[in-house]
Amino acid sequence: MSHRVILGIESSCDETAAAIVRDGRTVLASVVHSQIDEHAAWGGVVPEIAGRSHLEAIRPVLSEVFAAANLTHHDIDAIAVTARPGLLGSLLVGVTAAKSLSWAWNKPLVDVHHIEAHAYAALMSLDEWVFPYITLIVSGGHTSLYRTDSPLEHTLLGATRDDAAGEALDKGAAMLELSYPGGPSIEKAGALGDPKAYAFKLPMLDRDSLEFSFSGLKTALLYKLKGPGGKRTDPTLPESQDLSGMAASFEYAVAETLSRKCARACAQTGIPRVLVGGGVARNSRLRARMAFQGEKHGFQATFAKTEHCTDNAVMIAGLGHARLQAGCQADLLLDVAAR
Ligand code: KG4
Ligand code: ZN
C-alpha cells in the first residue's frame, strides 16, 4: 500500500494544528491555531486552559485544513498524530480526534514523537539528505543535541540540565518586563542593541560536555538588574539601563552557547552537518551565530523554515509519512505520554 497524502494533527502544547502533506514534502494545506493570547496573562502555558482550548479548536481547525487544501477525507491515505511528549490533557485531544477519524474513515493511524518531528521540519528544508547529522532541538520545553542517522533514528548526545533555551528567554523577557512569549520579544527589543553591552558568562559547562545549563544565565540577568552588589530591591530594569543592549546581550549568550555546543558536537563526532529545529530556531541571532561558527569550524547548519520552527502539523504529517513507509503503524489502543 502506498501512503502519499497524510493528514497530520498536533496538540501537544499550546497550538492546535492540522496539515495535509503529500509524500512527506509537499504542503497542500496547513492551519495553526495558537493559544498564545489565552496564556499571555499568566506568563506561561496553563495546562487546564490549553486542554479546554484544544477541545474548542480541533474541529474548526480540521474543517479549515480540508477546505484550504480543497480535499475531502477520501483523498487522504493516513492520519498522523503527536502522541508524546507534551501536556497530557492537550495530547489527548489530538490523539482522540485522530483515533476517531481513523476508525470512522478506515484510514491507517500513525503515532509521532513531537521532538523527532521538529527534527523532520529541519530535514524538510533540504532537497537531499546526507546522513548522519547533528540535530539541535531548541524549544520552550526542550534543548537537546542528537546524532541523527535517519528521520527515525536519533541518539541523544546531550540535553539541558535545567531550563530549556526557550524557557530561559521567556523568563529573561519577563524580568525585562517584555511580553510573553519571551523569545520573539527579546529578539525585537534587542534587534538594534549591542550584544556586547553587558558581559554574560557563556554557560558552556566543562570542556567536553554536550549538556546545557541556562539557569545560571537567568540568575546573572537578575543580578545585573539588581545593580552593583545586588543591592537594588526592585529587580526590574532601571531607567538608566540600556534595555536593547541588555536584551541583545542576553540573547547573544543563549545563541552563542547553542552554536558553540553544535561546533563541539561536530568536532567530537566528525559530522559536519547540523540541523536546527524548534521554536527558538526562528531566532535571527541564533541563525547568524550558527552561520559564524559553521564558517569558523567547518560545518553547515540547516534550519527549519520559519513557519515550521514553532509547533505545527506539517512536521507531524511529514514524519508520519516516513514512519508509515518504515511500516510503523498505531492502533486504536494508542495512548499518550507526557515524556
Ligand atoms: O517549539 P515551540 O513552539 O513549543 C515547544 O515545543 O516548546 O517553542 C516555543 C518557544 C518559546 O520559548 C518561545 O519564546 C520561543 O520558542 N521562540 C523564540 C522565537 N520564537 C519563538 N525564541 C527566540 N526567538 C524567536 N523569534
Ligand atoms: Zn515543539
PDB file of C-alpha atoms and ligand atoms in Angstrom, residues 10 12-15 114-115 118 138-142 165-170 180-187 251 277-284 309-312 315, ligand 1:
ATOM      1  CA  GLU A  10      -0.650  18.396  16.540  1.00  0.00           C
ATOM      2  CA  SER A  12       0.935  18.713  22.427  1.00  0.00           C
ATOM      3  CA  CYS A  13       1.263  22.191  23.944  1.00  0.00           C
ATOM      4  CA  ASP A  14      -0.497  25.456  23.095  1.00  0.00           C
ATOM      5  CA  GLU A  15      -1.020  25.173  19.342  1.00  0.00           C
ATOM      6  CA  HIS A 114       6.992  15.601  18.816  1.00  0.00           C
ATOM      7  CA  ILE A 115      10.768  16.146  19.128  1.00  0.00           C
ATOM      8  CA  HIS A 118      10.889  19.127  15.000  1.00  0.00           C
ATOM      9  CA  VAL A 138      15.581  24.218  20.905  1.00  0.00           C
ATOM     10  CA  SER A 139      12.093  24.997  22.124  1.00  0.00           C
ATOM     11  CA  GLY A 140      10.233  26.163  25.193  1.00  0.00           C
ATOM     12  CA  GLY A 141      10.373  22.702  26.728  1.00  0.00           C
ATOM     13  CA  HIS A 142      13.485  21.131  25.196  1.00  0.00           C
ATOM     14  CA  ALA A 165      16.734  27.748  25.946  1.00  0.00           C
ATOM     15  CA  GLY A 166      13.217  28.992  25.128  1.00  0.00           C
ATOM     16  CA  GLU A 167      12.282  28.850  28.798  1.00  0.00           C
ATOM     17  CA  ALA A 168      15.380  30.957  29.651  1.00  0.00           C
ATOM     18  CA  LEU A 169      14.367  33.511  27.010  1.00  0.00           C
ATOM     19  CA  ASP A 170      10.766  33.514  28.278  1.00  0.00           C
ATOM     20  CA  TYR A 180       5.114  36.627  26.520  1.00  0.00           C
ATOM     21  CA  PRO A 181       6.346  34.632  24.645  1.00  0.00           C
ATOM     22  CA  GLY A 182       9.763  35.989  25.535  1.00  0.00           C
ATOM     23  CA  GLY A 183      11.846  34.730  22.597  1.00  0.00           C
ATOM     24  CA  PRO A 184      10.279  36.998  19.960  1.00  0.00           C
ATOM     25  CA  SER A 185      10.059  39.912  22.455  1.00  0.00           C
ATOM     26  CA  ILE A 186      13.762  39.715  23.309  1.00  0.00           C
ATOM     27  CA  GLU A 187      14.589  39.433  19.618  1.00  0.00           C
ATOM     28  CA  GLU A 251      20.025  36.713  23.612  1.00  0.00           C
ATOM     29  CA  GLY A 277      14.513  22.957  14.791  1.00  0.00           C
ATOM     30  CA  GLY A 278      12.045  24.077  17.497  1.00  0.00           C
ATOM     31  CA  GLY A 279      10.595  27.486  18.329  1.00  0.00           C
ATOM     32  CA  VAL A 280      13.924  29.121  19.230  1.00  0.00           C
ATOM     33  CA  ALA A 281      15.284  28.166  15.780  1.00  0.00           C
ATOM     34  CA  ARG A 282      13.277  31.144  14.491  1.00  0.00           C
ATOM     35  CA  ASN A 283      15.728  33.462  16.193  1.00  0.00           C
ATOM     36  CA  SER A 284      17.826  35.574  13.791  1.00  0.00           C
ATOM     37  CA  CYS A 309      10.029  26.048  13.728  1.00  0.00           C
ATOM     38  CA  THR A 310       7.235  26.672  16.221  1.00  0.00           C
ATOM     39  CA  ASP A 311       4.656  23.927  16.693  1.00  0.00           C
ATOM     40  CA  ASN A 312       2.835  22.940  13.506  1.00  0.00           C
ATOM     41  CA  MET A 315       6.202  18.270  10.517  1.00  0.00           C
TER      42      MET A 315
HETATM   43  O1  KG4 B   1       8.581  24.687  19.569  1.00  0.00           O
HETATM   44  P1  KG4 B   1       7.708  25.638  20.315  1.00  0.00           P
HETATM   45  O2  KG4 B   1       6.623  26.346  19.547  1.00  0.00           O
HETATM   46  O3  KG4 B   1       6.977  24.931  21.501  1.00  0.00           O
HETATM   47  C1  KG4 B   1       7.562  23.936  22.269  1.00  0.00           C
HETATM   48  O4  KG4 B   1       7.534  22.741  21.837  1.00  0.00           O
HETATM   49  O5  KG4 B   1       8.098  24.330  23.342  1.00  0.00           O
HETATM   50  O6  KG4 B   1       8.703  26.703  21.018  1.00  0.00           O
HETATM   51  C2  KG4 B   1       8.233  27.774  21.809  1.00  0.00           C
HETATM   52  C3  KG4 B   1       9.450  28.558  22.302  1.00  0.00           C
HETATM   53  C4  KG4 B   1       9.128  29.663  23.308  1.00  0.00           C
HETATM   54  O7  KG4 B   1      10.002  29.553  24.416  1.00  0.00           O
HETATM   55  C5  KG4 B   1       9.397  30.953  22.535  1.00  0.00           C
HETATM   56  O8  KG4 B   1       9.844  32.028  23.344  1.00  0.00           O
HETATM   57  C6  KG4 B   1      10.472  30.505  21.572  1.00  0.00           C
HETATM   58  O9  KG4 B   1      10.119  29.190  21.193  1.00  0.00           O
HETATM   59  N1  KG4 B   1      10.549  31.368  20.374  1.00  0.00           N
HETATM   60  C7  KG4 B   1      11.614  32.131  20.067  1.00  0.00           C
HETATM   61  C8  KG4 B   1      11.270  32.848  18.893  1.00  0.00           C
HETATM   62  N2  KG4 B   1      10.000  32.489  18.519  1.00  0.00           N
HETATM   63  C9  KG4 B   1       9.586  31.575  19.433  1.00  0.00           C
HETATM   64  N3  KG4 B   1      12.798  32.271  20.673  1.00  0.00           N
HETATM   65  C10 KG4 B   1      13.669  33.139  20.124  1.00  0.00           C
HETATM   66  N4  KG4 B   1      13.427  33.886  19.019  1.00  0.00           N
HETATM   67  C11 KG4 B   1      12.236  33.776  18.369  1.00  0.00           C
HETATM   68  N5  KG4 B   1      11.990  34.516  17.285  1.00  0.00           N
END
